[in-house]
Every structure is written in C-alpha cells, then in structure tokens.
Amino acid sequence: MADYLLEIGLEEVPAGTIDDVICQLENNIKVILSEKKIDYEILKTFGTPRRIAVQIIGISQKGESITLETKGPSIKAAYKDGEPTKALEGFCRGQGVTPDKLVIKKFNSDEYVYSIKVIKGVNVKQVLPEIIKQAISNISFAKPMSWGDSKIQFIRPIRSLISLWNNEILPLEYGGIIADRKSSGHRFLYQGDIEIESVEEYENKLEDAFVIVDKDKRKNIILEGIAQKEKELDFKVVIPEDLIQEVLYLVEFPTVFVGAFNHKYLELPKEVIITSMVKNQKYFPITDKNGHLKPYFIGVRCGNSESIDKVILGNEKVLKARLDDARFFFEEDKKIPLIDLREKLDKVIYQKDLGSIGDKIDRIINISQYLGEQLDYRSKDVLVAASLAKMDLASHMVYEFPELQGIMGYYYSLLEGYDENIAMSIKEHYMPINASDEVPVTNEGIIVGLADKIDSITSIFKAGLLPTGSQDPYALRRMALGIIRTLLENNISISIQDLLNFSQSQTSELDNLDIETYLEFFKVRFKSLLEKEEFRFDVIDSVFALNFDDILDTYKKVHALKAYTNDSNFTIVVGLLIRINNIVKNNKGNEFDKNLFENKYEIDLANELNNIVAIFEENFAKRDYLNCYKQLEILKKPLDEFFENVMVMVEDDNIRNNRINLLSNIKKLGEKLFIANKIVS
C-alpha cells in the first residue's frame, strides 16, 4: 500500500465554482480507479481559493487482474466436418487467438466456443500520472480559461503542481507545469515556498503557513467563531447555507469579526439591508432573539486577528457606502407611483417574439381574470394585483438588486396605501423561487402567480425556446414545479388543459403547440416531485396513464393507490383487472343485456356490479378513491366464479359480445382509478 498526493495550485478561483470542480475531480479519479480495478482505502479532497488537492490513502501498488470471457459461435456453426468454419476463423481473428486456445461452454441448451483472456493488473505507480491527467482533463467548466501558449483550459490558470507517491515525486506534467513538492502558504502571512516532504505532512505544513486546506475544518472554524460571538454579545446570526458555502471558499485562514452600522439605516426595508450585506459584502446579518434586524454584522477575514480593528473599520465604511446608495434609491423610488412605471416597462423587451414586459403584464391580467372566474374569486383586487405585480422591475432598487423584485413592490404598494392582500400578492407571485420555498397563500398571490408562470411557459414554448438538457435560461422547469406545488398545497382543482389553451390564446401571433407538448413537460416535473416523496414508479405511471388534467386530482389518485398497495387485496384486484383487460382489450361496447345471460354466474356478476356502481360513483365524486378500491374488492368472488364457469369467447356473436361488454364495464371502473397493466407485480 502507498499514499498519493495531488495539489493543483491556481490563481484565485471564483468562490461559487470551486466546490463543483473539486467534486468533479474526485468523481473522475474514483471512476478511473474503479475501471482499472485499483483499490484504495480513503480518497479525500481539499480546496481553498488558490488550490485543489486530493489525497489517496492506502492505494494498491498493483491493480487486480481482469478475466475477459467472450462468447463466440456455437459448436455447430464453428466447425464443419471437424474443420474450423469462416465464422470461427473470424472470431479468432477478432480475439487475437488461435482455435486451440478456445474453450467450450454450455449456454442454455447449446454449446459455444469462448475466448478467455486474463489481463494482468496494472502497475499503479506507473499508470497513476496518466490517470490523474485524464481525471483533470475530464473536468468541465461553464467558463473555462486559457493561458500562455498551452491549449489546456481550466477554471483558472494553473501555477504549480505537487505529485507525491509517499515521500517521492511521482513525475507528472500538465498544462506546461512539471510537478514538484513545492506549495504556497497564505498570500500575506507567509513568505516563500513550502516543501512537502511526504503525503502525510501536507495538512499540517500548510496550516503552519496559515492555510487551512481542509474545507470542513475551515467551515467549523467559521461556525465556531460565529457561535462564540453570538454567546458574547447575546444576539442571533442569520447563516444562509449558500452564503457559508461561498465564504468558505473566499478564505484560506478564517477569522470571524463583528462590525456595526448606523441604526438609522434600519428605516430601510430589512430585505434591502440584508441583500446589501449578503450579496455584495458576504456578511452574515444579525438579529435579536425575536428576529428583528440589529445594526451589526458578522464578517470573515482571510487572515489572523492582527490589526483586526482596522479590518473592521474598513468593512464598516464599505457597508455604509452600500447602504447610502440603497437609501438614495429607496427615496427616489417613493417619488413615483408604481402604476406610473408601466410606461418604462412598455419599452423593455421581454423576448423579441413576445413583445415588451408591458405586453406580458397584459397577458397576466387576462389570465388572472380567467383564473378568478374558474376559481370563483372575482375580486377586483386580483386585477389590481396583476397590474402592479411587475411594476417594481422599473424601480431603481430592483435595478440595483434584482433579488428584491416583488419584495420592493410589496413595500412600495403599502406606502401608496394599497390593501395588504394586494401588496402581499406582489411579493408572493414569484413564489416558490427555490424547491424548499413556501408557495403563495393569498388568493391574489395564488392567481397572479399561476398566471405569470403559465404565461411564461406557454409563450416561451411558442417562441421555440423549450428547455433542452441542462439548459433552462427562463427557469421554466422551476415554474412548472411552482404551479404544481401551488395547486397541491392550496388544494386547488382546475383543468390544466383549459388553462394552457387559454394561456396559448394570449399569444395569437404565434402558432399554437400541441397541448400534449405542455402536458408531457408538466408530467416530468410532477413525477420528479412524487419520486422525491418516495412513491413507487409503477404507481405513478399507472395513474399518469389516465387523462392528465387536474393536478390535484391526479395527486389524490396516486396517494390513494400508494396507500392501497399496502392492502392485502391490492394484488388480487390488480390481477383481476389485468385478466379482464387481456380479454376485453380495445372493446368499445358499454351496454349488456341481462336477457342474453345463460347462467347464474354471469347474472351474479352483473347484479354485484350494479350493486357497487352507485357507491363507487359516490365515493369517486368525493375523491374518496381508497373506498372505490374497496368496492372493486367486492367483485372478486363473482369474478372468480365467472371465469371458472363461463366461457367468454363462444361462437355466438351476441352472447360473446354481451359477456365482453359486461367485463368492459368493470374495466372502465378500474380505469377511472389507474391502469392496472402498468403495475409491476
């Protein structure tokens, strides 16, 4: 066993990208090692703004041997009159063997020739440099960078490489850089190179040079520092996960400090202050125990505590300038009523084939009116909210801080005297932005939010800009999921097909798409949501095979079927419906004539069917689908007796079709709930 260390020294890497690069490098190395049958005990990654590193502890010095077994032609095809056929000769040429080296094995009921090769395990020390080079080359970047004369691309220019096998340099060259054992310490706190003598001393030597290379250790230092400040000053620090992740890769040697700002800035909306701190300065906001913002912040310095007072003063000055700008924007915005900003939005292009943002607002108003009628909520506030929802996009504050769209509209509308529900809807109509966000709850917020999102989906689709692969520049997948969650979490039933058709009609200048294009898009998002809730894939598929229209109703059916899978009668009902479907197939008939029944078994089945239909339909209307399944259970006994004693496919057309129609009625009941053939037994 041996230990290996790779360090890639870089120019400063953007904080938001480095974690992905580290993960890709780790996965690439693991995949290649697995392919080459090379064992190891631990693979550990490190990363700071100026380096990426990998330690492989306990790596085998020799890979496992691999036995390759390839099946050739059958004995009958391989030999004729004891001589090799052309088929056998071609197989031998392809495998690089002679016929006498082949073995014969039985496969199913015939015998075949096999080529068996043993590939010896690789010398790991010899092949590891190429493995590392391949793993680095396979990393993909959204915005790669080239430098010098090299054709190599990376997230930032590579300035140094370390490649150590235990305590010796393992030759490696990449991007014109030849690996050695020299690393670098903190940019300001340490001068000169660091000589890494062995793999095991890497972390400690860097820490002595004021670099905490272990990202988890660095994160713990930051969190412990924040906790200590909380305890000392008796306040609460707001720690967004994405911010801590970003700060983690802005520093190599973290030191936590507390700064302050003038309390007069607390007159600004708290979201403005928090956005200025978090997005621009990477500070952690501070609140009291009741969640009220306090005029302090937590910062993290890349360095030790030396001259920390000067660092705090500098950060306070920068934040003051930011908050002064924000206050100026806020005061300027208050001078112009929201509705007067429409003129600006009429001149801002939403998309070249879809007109201006003003045109989008008109579509939102029309769709909101339609939704209000469908949901029996005809308040004038809906149209007012729809008219105002996008107005803050033309404000100074949202221009400076796009993250505050909707939020500033909320505050400005309150200042102008609009009702709370209208103001709240302006904030809510963007929700949910992320998968874990709450959905809108006010009637106005629900309606305007649905209108905005459904318009975005249909209009962008009609403009030919459907999401492809990982590309979704208009966030349409997120919007579809937002529509689904809004309907489910607010218990709203509505025809998604009718809504899509109405939304399509608002962009009449473009050709309409087949409604199935949209429905498939929603199905994929909905299925993904259900799979995360641990619904069985066949349960999902069996319900989605029905007419897909009412999302809430579909969810209730999937939920009921999931519950019913735990019932002991589930497999019995599924089996009976599948058997019926195999007999009935595509039969379109509905009516059956009791006068054509020839024995008690078909009469009993027809009577029992008539007995359950009314109760089934009553439960179905109430969406009590679990009890609908219970009604189908009642048919088990008469169906078993029917199949045992009645021949369906008799020669008499009238009798045969009558029996098929009887079974078709049972099939149609089942297919109001799910498609049984989609269930995997």
XYZ file of C-alpha atoms in Angstrom:
681
model
C 0.000 0.000 0.000
C 1.054 3.595 -0.649
C -0.265 7.148 -0.226
C -0.575 9.698 -3.014
C -0.974 13.490 -3.011
C -2.009 15.775 -5.852
C -2.168 19.547 -5.407
C -3.113 21.926 -8.224
C -2.014 25.469 -7.380
C -4.225 28.079 -9.052
C -4.818 31.756 -9.442
C -7.771 32.931 -7.311
C -10.838 30.806 -8.168
C -14.391 32.244 -8.010
C -15.933 31.043 -4.752
C -19.143 29.802 -6.327
C -17.419 27.421 -8.741
C -14.640 25.704 -6.828
C -16.747 23.143 -4.973
C -18.094 21.772 -8.259
C -14.564 21.479 -9.664
C -13.426 19.570 -6.561
C -16.402 17.189 -6.785
C -15.775 16.534 -10.483
C -12.093 15.785 -9.894
C -12.935 13.410 -7.046
C -15.568 11.560 -9.074
C -13.344 11.345 -12.161
C -10.485 9.782 -10.191
C -12.817 7.311 -8.471
C -14.342 6.214 -11.788
C -10.978 5.613 -13.467
C -9.546 3.771 -10.453
C -12.626 1.556 -10.429
C -12.334 0.841 -14.149
C -8.712 -0.197 -13.724
C -9.501 -2.323 -10.659
C -7.242 -0.276 -8.397
C -8.173 -0.459 -4.716
C -7.654 2.255 -2.112
C -8.780 2.903 1.447
C -9.614 6.628 1.535
C -9.866 9.338 -1.111
C -10.007 12.798 0.432
C -10.324 16.170 -1.298
C -9.214 19.636 -0.221
C -9.840 23.080 -1.608
C -9.169 26.762 -0.978
C -9.440 29.786 -3.292
C -5.905 29.065 -4.551
C -5.607 25.303 -4.654
C -7.358 21.978 -5.198
C -5.877 18.825 -3.690
C -6.554 15.096 -3.488
C -5.093 12.542 -1.079
C -5.431 8.837 -1.855
C -4.614 6.859 1.272
C -3.808 3.138 1.118
C -3.728 2.830 -2.660
C -2.740 -0.592 -4.014
C 0.609 -0.832 -5.764
C -0.847 -3.282 -8.284
C -4.322 -3.434 -9.784
C -6.428 -6.583 -9.808
C -6.126 -8.935 -12.770
C -9.164 -8.987 -15.047
C -10.565 -12.077 -16.777
C -12.393 -11.330 -20.016
C -14.678 -14.052 -21.327
C -16.131 -13.576 -24.833
C -18.769 -15.906 -26.306
C -18.239 -16.925 -29.904
C -20.280 -19.006 -32.363
C -21.988 -22.226 -31.389
C -20.150 -25.503 -31.917
C -22.477 -26.273 -34.839
C -21.527 -23.001 -36.555
C -17.848 -23.126 -35.535
C -16.913 -26.474 -37.101
C -17.891 -28.377 -40.212
C -16.601 -31.866 -40.695
C -14.160 -31.197 -37.863
C -12.636 -28.150 -39.563
C -12.977 -24.503 -38.417
C -15.590 -22.523 -40.347
C -15.178 -18.953 -41.573
C -17.308 -17.861 -38.603
C -14.808 -19.389 -36.176
C -11.813 -18.004 -38.067
C -13.331 -14.503 -37.982
C -13.987 -14.794 -34.247
C -10.397 -15.909 -33.615
C -9.001 -13.020 -35.640
C -11.131 -10.577 -33.691
C -9.959 -12.007 -30.391
C -6.346 -12.453 -31.439
C -6.274 -16.147 -30.525
C -5.889 -19.481 -32.287
C -8.683 -22.108 -32.265
C -6.705 -24.376 -29.943
C -6.834 -21.677 -27.229
C -10.645 -21.584 -27.165
C -12.763 -23.367 -24.573
C -16.198 -24.869 -24.963
C -19.015 -23.986 -22.599
C -22.689 -24.770 -22.466
C -25.077 -21.826 -22.780
C -28.796 -22.567 -22.413
C -29.155 -25.853 -24.322
C -26.300 -25.394 -26.836
C -22.512 -25.443 -26.652
C -20.444 -22.423 -27.692
C -16.775 -21.585 -28.061
C -15.359 -18.963 -25.714
C -12.230 -16.834 -25.744
C -10.832 -16.320 -22.250
C -8.169 -13.678 -21.661
C -6.513 -12.730 -18.415
C -5.371 -9.107 -18.299
C -2.780 -8.663 -15.603
C -3.264 -5.912 -13.061
C -1.567 -2.617 -13.832
C 1.469 -1.237 -12.041
C -0.286 1.593 -10.206
C 2.780 3.764 -9.754
C 3.398 3.703 -13.498
C -0.161 4.428 -14.640
C -1.231 6.855 -11.916
C 0.158 10.003 -13.636
C -1.929 9.266 -16.738
C -4.974 8.570 -14.550
C -4.551 11.938 -12.845
C -4.080 13.758 -16.166
C -7.203 12.114 -17.588
C -9.213 12.965 -14.453
C -8.154 16.618 -14.661
C -8.852 16.797 -18.402
C -12.375 15.410 -17.935
C -13.451 18.291 -15.684
C -15.954 20.560 -17.451
C -16.304 24.282 -16.809
C -19.060 26.740 -17.616
C -16.435 29.412 -18.344
C -13.027 27.788 -18.906
C -9.863 29.893 -19.125
C -6.835 29.523 -21.385
C -3.395 30.974 -20.667
C 0.028 31.194 -22.258
C 0.786 29.011 -25.276
C -0.870 25.939 -23.800
C -4.079 24.550 -25.296
C -5.082 23.373 -21.825
C -8.169 25.006 -20.291
C -9.051 25.171 -16.617
C -11.195 27.213 -14.257
C -8.189 29.493 -13.635
C -4.525 29.328 -14.766
C -2.527 26.527 -13.131
C 0.618 27.850 -11.457
C 2.010 24.810 -9.635
C 1.614 21.051 -9.229
C 2.516 18.637 -6.443
C 2.536 14.916 -7.213
C 3.874 12.739 -4.385
C 3.986 8.955 -4.045
C 4.616 8.556 -0.303
C 7.664 10.805 0.053
C 8.944 10.847 -3.544
C 7.910 12.952 -6.505
C 5.784 10.984 -8.981
C 6.503 12.511 -12.416
C 3.522 14.489 -13.717
C 3.243 17.286 -16.262
C 0.059 19.163 -17.079
C -0.528 22.470 -18.823
C 3.187 23.060 -19.177
C 3.723 22.721 -15.409
C 6.064 19.997 -14.115
C 5.090 18.639 -10.722
C 7.397 19.002 -7.736
C 6.878 19.139 -3.962
C 6.501 22.935 -3.548
C 3.294 24.519 -2.292
C 2.486 28.069 -1.187
C 1.262 29.473 2.097
C -1.048 32.401 2.873
C -0.575 35.216 0.383
C 0.334 37.803 3.065
C 1.099 35.903 6.253
C 3.731 33.532 4.850
C 6.688 34.193 2.576
C 8.406 31.677 0.309
C 7.576 28.132 -0.791
C 6.596 25.190 1.399
C 8.432 21.914 0.822
C 6.050 18.978 1.245
C 8.308 16.055 2.148
C 5.586 13.394 2.394
C 1.880 12.924 1.805
C 1.042 12.646 5.490
C 2.502 16.045 6.462
C 0.571 18.030 3.827
C -2.236 19.409 6.011
C -0.018 20.287 8.985
C 2.622 22.055 6.918
C 0.024 24.190 5.191
C -1.637 25.041 8.486
C 1.757 26.199 9.793
C 1.778 28.504 6.750
C -1.683 29.910 7.630
C -3.676 27.796 5.173
C -6.481 25.555 6.453
C -6.708 23.321 3.414
C -9.475 21.044 4.774
C -12.727 22.745 3.760
C -14.741 21.057 6.523
C -12.255 22.185 9.166
C -12.390 25.710 7.749
C -16.183 25.661 7.893
C -16.144 24.510 11.516
C -13.737 27.332 12.455
C -16.128 29.867 10.891
C -19.223 28.398 12.561
C -17.492 28.128 15.938
C -16.333 31.737 15.625
C -19.873 32.876 14.857
C -21.245 30.868 17.788
C -18.684 32.472 20.115
C -19.714 35.980 19.007
C -23.367 35.104 19.497
C -22.647 33.995 23.044
C -20.523 37.039 23.892
C -22.970 39.642 22.555
C -26.283 37.807 23.079
C -27.612 38.072 19.539
C -28.612 35.720 16.735
C -26.663 35.388 13.479
C -28.524 34.562 10.261
C -26.474 31.918 8.426
C -27.754 31.206 4.879
C -26.303 27.898 3.692
C -25.326 29.274 0.284
C -23.512 32.182 1.967
C -21.489 29.982 4.325
C -20.544 27.835 1.330
C -19.380 30.898 -0.588
C -17.454 32.421 2.318
C -15.809 29.043 2.858
C -14.066 29.432 -0.495
C -13.180 33.097 -0.070
C -10.735 32.462 2.764
C -7.780 30.185 3.477
C -7.286 31.136 7.136
C -10.611 32.400 8.569
C -11.003 34.869 11.415
C -14.508 35.951 12.444
C -15.191 39.577 13.423
C -18.187 41.785 14.307
C -18.901 45.099 12.599
C -21.628 47.717 13.072
C -23.595 50.274 11.075
C -25.696 53.299 11.995
C -29.137 52.357 13.308
C -30.715 54.998 11.020
C -30.364 52.541 8.143
C -32.844 50.242 9.888
C -35.536 52.547 8.457
C -34.919 50.751 5.152
C -36.801 47.507 4.458
C -34.868 44.729 6.167
C -34.518 42.796 2.888
C -32.627 45.751 1.390
C -30.126 45.768 4.262
C -29.734 42.003 4.247
C -29.243 41.901 0.470
C -26.603 44.640 0.676
C -24.754 42.653 3.322
C -25.152 39.135 1.931
C -24.954 39.610 -1.825
C -22.443 42.457 -2.013
C -20.257 42.099 1.074
C -20.694 38.431 2.076
C -21.598 39.418 5.654
C -23.872 37.474 7.991
C -26.810 39.585 9.264
C -27.573 39.806 12.969
C -30.990 39.812 14.659
C -32.308 39.817 18.195
C -33.962 36.700 19.575
C -37.288 37.788 18.053
C -35.839 38.026 14.556
C -35.629 41.840 14.400
C -32.618 43.087 12.455
C -29.860 44.704 14.537
C -27.264 47.273 13.314
C -24.406 44.754 13.346
C -22.931 42.143 11.047
C -20.517 39.224 11.095
C -17.627 39.186 8.642
C -14.918 36.618 7.966
C -11.379 37.770 7.296
C -8.823 35.762 5.323
C -6.029 36.108 7.854
C -5.336 36.184 11.589
C -6.519 38.681 14.200
C -3.608 41.084 13.722
C -4.878 44.669 13.127
C -8.442 43.338 13.144
C -9.734 46.744 14.300
C -8.559 48.278 11.020
C -10.198 45.456 9.072
C -13.491 46.057 10.899
C -13.323 49.797 10.243
C -12.706 49.240 6.533
C -15.613 46.838 6.224
C -17.930 49.219 8.066
C -17.023 52.038 5.654
C -17.772 49.851 2.626
C -21.139 48.764 4.042
C -22.041 52.375 4.872
C -21.484 53.339 1.224
C -23.695 50.460 0.102
C -26.479 51.419 2.497
C -26.239 55.088 1.499
C -26.798 54.033 -2.108
C -29.725 51.860 -1.086
C -31.320 54.665 0.897
C -30.966 57.015 -2.082
C -32.636 54.500 -4.405
C -35.427 53.934 -1.883
C -36.183 57.622 -1.527
C -36.117 58.157 -5.289
C -38.461 55.222 -5.928
C -41.013 56.529 -3.432
C -41.442 59.682 -5.557
C -43.002 57.733 -8.464
C -46.264 55.730 -8.059
C -45.921 52.112 -9.097
C -48.567 52.363 -11.801
C -46.619 55.188 -13.480
C -43.703 52.820 -14.084
C -45.751 50.978 -16.734
C -44.535 53.385 -19.414
C -40.930 52.280 -18.789
C -41.865 48.604 -18.950
C -43.622 49.092 -22.291
C -40.176 49.916 -23.684
C -38.351 46.938 -22.149
C -38.275 43.851 -24.389
C -39.359 40.662 -22.639
C -38.441 38.473 -25.608
C -38.150 39.511 -29.255
C -41.125 37.388 -30.420
C -43.231 38.112 -27.339
C -43.101 41.882 -27.082
C -42.352 44.003 -24.049
C -42.742 43.397 -20.336
C -45.822 45.605 -20.679
C -47.260 43.060 -23.125
C -46.544 40.302 -20.614
C -48.362 42.294 -17.931
C -51.429 42.487 -20.195
C -51.333 38.710 -20.628
C -51.020 38.218 -16.875
C -54.066 40.457 -16.311
C -56.158 38.465 -18.826
C -55.104 35.078 -17.457
C -55.681 36.283 -13.881
C -59.225 37.294 -14.805
C -59.788 33.853 -16.352
C -58.416 32.114 -13.255
C -60.531 34.281 -10.966
C -63.627 33.125 -12.819
C -62.559 29.469 -12.821
C -61.776 29.544 -9.103
C -64.873 31.595 -8.295
C -62.845 34.502 -6.920
C -63.933 37.602 -8.802
C -62.457 40.284 -6.551
C -61.273 43.470 -8.267
C -58.131 43.154 -6.148
C -56.967 40.347 -8.451
C -56.780 42.658 -11.456
C -55.174 45.429 -9.412
C -52.563 42.980 -8.145
C -51.947 41.659 -11.672
C -51.484 45.230 -12.935
C -48.935 46.068 -10.221
C -47.063 42.764 -9.894
C -44.223 43.577 -12.287
C -44.021 47.354 -11.813
C -41.104 47.339 -9.390
C -38.921 45.912 -12.190
C -38.606 49.527 -13.354
C -37.574 50.804 -9.912
C -34.069 51.968 -9.042
C -33.842 49.492 -6.177
C -34.677 46.392 -8.227
C -32.355 47.539 -10.993
C -29.541 47.580 -8.415
C -30.714 44.460 -6.543
C -32.657 42.126 -8.902
C -33.161 39.712 -5.979
C -35.615 42.225 -4.486
C -38.183 42.010 -7.308
C -41.607 41.582 -5.787
C -40.298 42.463 -2.339
C -39.869 46.147 -3.220
C -43.250 46.138 -4.926
C -44.691 44.921 -1.631
C -43.192 47.823 0.331
C -43.916 50.495 -2.276
C -47.553 49.408 -2.654
C -48.053 49.560 1.124
C -46.549 53.056 1.193
C -49.017 54.053 -1.536
C -51.950 52.816 0.531
C -52.884 49.596 -1.273
C -54.510 46.814 0.754
C -52.255 44.296 2.465
C -53.536 41.426 0.310
C -52.604 43.285 -2.888
C -49.167 44.163 -1.521
C -48.594 40.596 -0.357
C -49.589 39.198 -3.756
C -46.865 41.263 -5.446
C -44.307 39.532 -3.218
C -45.949 36.119 -3.426
C -46.484 35.828 -7.169
C -42.817 34.884 -7.705
C -43.032 32.112 -5.106
C -41.759 29.457 -4.866
C -38.370 30.519 -6.213
C -36.462 27.524 -4.838
C -37.648 23.970 -4.266
C -37.849 24.457 -0.490
C -39.626 27.842 -0.615
C -43.187 28.368 0.514
C -45.944 28.799 -2.072
C -48.327 31.785 -2.213
C -51.310 31.613 0.149
C -53.350 34.770 -0.564
C -55.995 34.404 -3.265
C -54.458 37.259 -5.237
C -50.936 35.870 -4.881
C -52.065 32.399 -5.981
C -53.926 33.649 -9.045
C -51.341 36.183 -10.233
C -48.522 33.713 -9.547
C -50.228 30.985 -11.584
C -50.988 33.469 -14.372
C -47.407 34.709 -14.534
C -45.885 31.230 -14.598
C -48.330 29.657 -17.078
C -47.847 32.613 -19.426
C -44.074 32.237 -19.233
C -44.297 28.533 -20.067
C -46.718 28.784 -22.999
C -45.261 31.961 -24.515
C -41.631 30.823 -24.292
C -42.565 27.390 -25.653
C -44.391 29.016 -28.581
C -41.352 31.195 -29.255
C -39.404 27.957 -29.761
C -37.253 28.264 -26.633
C -38.045 24.960 -24.923
C -35.612 23.818 -22.208
C -33.035 21.352 -23.527
C -30.747 19.152 -21.455
C -29.444 21.198 -18.553
C -30.222 24.478 -20.333
C -33.275 26.295 -18.996
C -32.492 30.037 -19.204
C -36.073 31.091 -18.480
C -36.389 28.718 -15.478
C -39.488 27.087 -16.989
C -38.922 23.794 -15.154
C -38.903 25.659 -11.860
C -42.084 27.497 -12.865
C -43.886 24.269 -13.786
C -42.965 22.789 -10.415
C -44.122 26.038 -8.769
C -47.527 25.713 -10.470
C -47.839 22.081 -9.356
C -46.914 22.871 -5.751
C -49.194 25.923 -5.619
C -52.176 23.848 -6.766
C -51.408 20.944 -4.432
C -50.569 22.915 -1.299
C -53.595 25.187 -1.706
C -55.918 22.264 -2.544
C -56.946 23.783 -5.895
C -58.690 21.800 -8.622
C -58.552 23.251 -12.105
C -58.261 21.937 -15.651
C -54.617 22.419 -16.581
C -55.509 21.703 -20.208
C -58.083 24.509 -20.323
C -55.649 26.851 -18.579
C -52.908 26.035 -21.066
C -55.259 26.559 -24.004
C -56.406 29.931 -22.661
C -52.812 30.970 -21.980
C -51.810 29.959 -25.509
C -54.575 32.162 -26.915
C -52.894 35.242 -25.425
C -50.044 34.975 -27.937
C -52.197 34.519 -31.034
C -49.494 35.920 -33.296
C -47.527 32.674 -32.797
C -48.664 29.189 -33.811
C -50.175 27.121 -31.013
C -48.400 23.949 -29.922
C -49.997 20.556 -29.400
C -51.323 20.554 -25.830
C -49.506 17.237 -25.243
C -46.179 19.091 -25.504
C -47.046 21.075 -22.388
C -48.670 18.155 -20.579
C -45.572 15.995 -21.010
C -43.467 18.853 -19.630
C -45.688 19.047 -16.535
C -45.778 15.258 -16.152
C -41.982 15.033 -15.963
C -41.841 17.717 -13.253
C -44.758 16.167 -11.348
C -43.256 12.669 -11.497
C -39.964 14.015 -10.175
C -41.799 15.597 -7.236
C -43.636 12.347 -6.455
C -40.470 10.252 -6.707
C -38.853 12.505 -4.109
C -41.837 11.724 -1.882
C -40.954 8.015 -2.372
C -43.949 6.989 -4.469
C -43.367 3.780 -6.459
C -42.606 4.457 -10.120
C -45.241 1.957 -11.332
C -47.868 3.523 -9.065
C -47.060 6.906 -10.595
C -47.084 5.565 -14.152
C -50.373 3.711 -13.706
C -52.190 6.899 -12.662
C -50.400 9.181 -15.128
C -51.553 6.852 -17.924
C -55.065 8.228 -17.319
C -56.195 11.527 -18.805
C -53.815 14.087 -17.268
C -55.689 17.283 -16.495
C -56.482 18.048 -12.851
C -53.156 18.020 -10.981
C -54.745 17.882 -7.518
C -56.989 15.006 -8.588
C -54.020 13.136 -10.044
C -52.148 13.568 -6.757
C -55.108 12.227 -4.757
C -55.319 9.183 -7.031
C -51.601 8.477 -6.732
C -51.789 8.933 -2.970
C -54.778 6.572 -2.697
C -53.104 3.927 -4.863
C -49.911 4.176 -2.807
C -51.965 3.534 0.336
C -53.803 0.663 -1.341
C -50.576 -1.122 -2.287
C -50.262 -1.989 1.411
C -53.672 -3.684 1.373
C -53.675 -7.479 1.135
C -56.295 -7.280 -1.656
C -54.186 -4.981 -3.838
C -52.567 -7.727 -5.914
C -55.910 -9.550 -6.211
C -57.700 -6.510 -7.670
C -54.759 -5.747 -9.979
C -54.692 -9.363 -11.185
C -58.411 -9.406 -11.914
C -58.294 -6.123 -13.837
C -55.315 -7.301 -15.883
C -57.134 -10.547 -16.719
C -60.211 -8.576 -17.773
C -58.102 -6.241 -19.895
C -56.492 -9.192 -21.703
C -59.946 -10.438 -22.672
C -61.640 -7.125 -23.397
C -58.641 -5.343 -24.928
C -59.934 -2.486 -27.122
C -63.623 -3.284 -26.904
C -65.714 -0.098 -27.105
C -69.041 -1.626 -26.066
C -70.842 -0.459 -22.930
C -74.285 -1.961 -22.710
C -75.011 -5.538 -21.776
C -78.397 -7.279 -21.985
C -79.390 -9.375 -18.962
C -81.764 -11.343 -21.172
C -78.768 -12.808 -23.008
C -77.221 -14.247 -19.858
C -77.265 -18.032 -19.876
C -76.200 -18.984 -16.342
C -76.258 -17.782 -12.773
C -72.558 -16.824 -12.705
C -72.838 -14.053 -15.243
C -76.133 -12.963 -13.667
C -74.487 -12.842 -10.208
C -71.585 -10.803 -11.579
C -73.923 -8.344 -13.300
C -76.026 -7.952 -10.155
C -72.970 -7.385 -7.942
C -71.634 -4.860 -10.443
C -74.935 -2.975 -10.347
C -74.821 -3.034 -6.533
C -71.386 -1.409 -6.272
C -71.629 1.140 -9.100
C -73.699 3.703 -7.198
C -71.442 3.524 -4.108
C -68.331 3.565 -6.296
C -69.505 6.677 -8.160
C -70.494 8.404 -4.918
C -67.023 7.816 -3.446
C -65.420 8.781 -6.754
C -67.274 12.103 -6.792
C -65.994 12.780 -3.261
C -62.474 11.739 -4.358
C -62.524 9.022 -1.742
C -60.557 6.763 -4.033
C -59.461 4.310 -1.377
C -63.072 3.311 -0.817
C -63.507 2.972 -4.577
C -60.881 0.226 -4.439
C -62.835 -1.393 -1.621
C -65.877 -1.577 -3.900
C -63.846 -3.318 -6.591
C -62.818 -5.931 -3.995
C -66.468 -6.977 -3.731
C -66.304 -8.219 -7.332
C -63.567 -10.746 -6.533
C -65.859 -13.665 -5.641
C -68.347 -13.319 -8.528
C -65.473 -12.688 -10.966
C -63.611 -15.819 -9.830
C -66.790 -17.892 -10.269
C -67.462 -16.231 -13.628
C -64.009 -17.063 -15.001
C -64.217 -20.627 -13.650
C -67.653 -21.433 -15.062
C -68.272 -19.139 -18.038
C -66.683 -19.322 -21.479
C -66.462 -15.781 -22.812
C -65.263 -16.455 -26.357
C -68.224 -18.554 -27.553
C -69.186 -18.794 -31.227
C -72.478 -16.888 -30.812
C -71.586 -13.238 -31.511
C -74.387 -11.789 -29.396
C -73.586 -13.835 -26.300
C -69.822 -13.316 -26.677
C -70.139 -9.547 -27.121
C -72.607 -9.324 -24.242
C -70.140 -11.013 -21.894
C -67.283 -8.821 -23.157
C -69.422 -5.723 -22.561
C -70.124 -6.886 -19.002
C -66.390 -7.180 -18.346
C -65.755 -3.864 -20.123
C -67.905 -2.097 -17.564
C -65.698 -3.446 -14.773
C -62.578 -2.454 -16.705
C -63.875 1.107 -17.098
C -64.478 1.390 -13.364
C -60.903 0.331 -12.659
C -59.554 2.714 -15.283
C -61.171 5.628 -13.509
C -58.555 4.991 -10.808
C -55.462 3.592 -12.550
C -54.236 1.410 -15.427
C -53.637 -1.996 -13.877
C -51.288 -3.217 -16.616
C -48.738 -0.560 -15.562
C -48.326 -2.150 -12.122
C -45.184 -4.240 -11.719
C -46.032 -7.333 -9.715
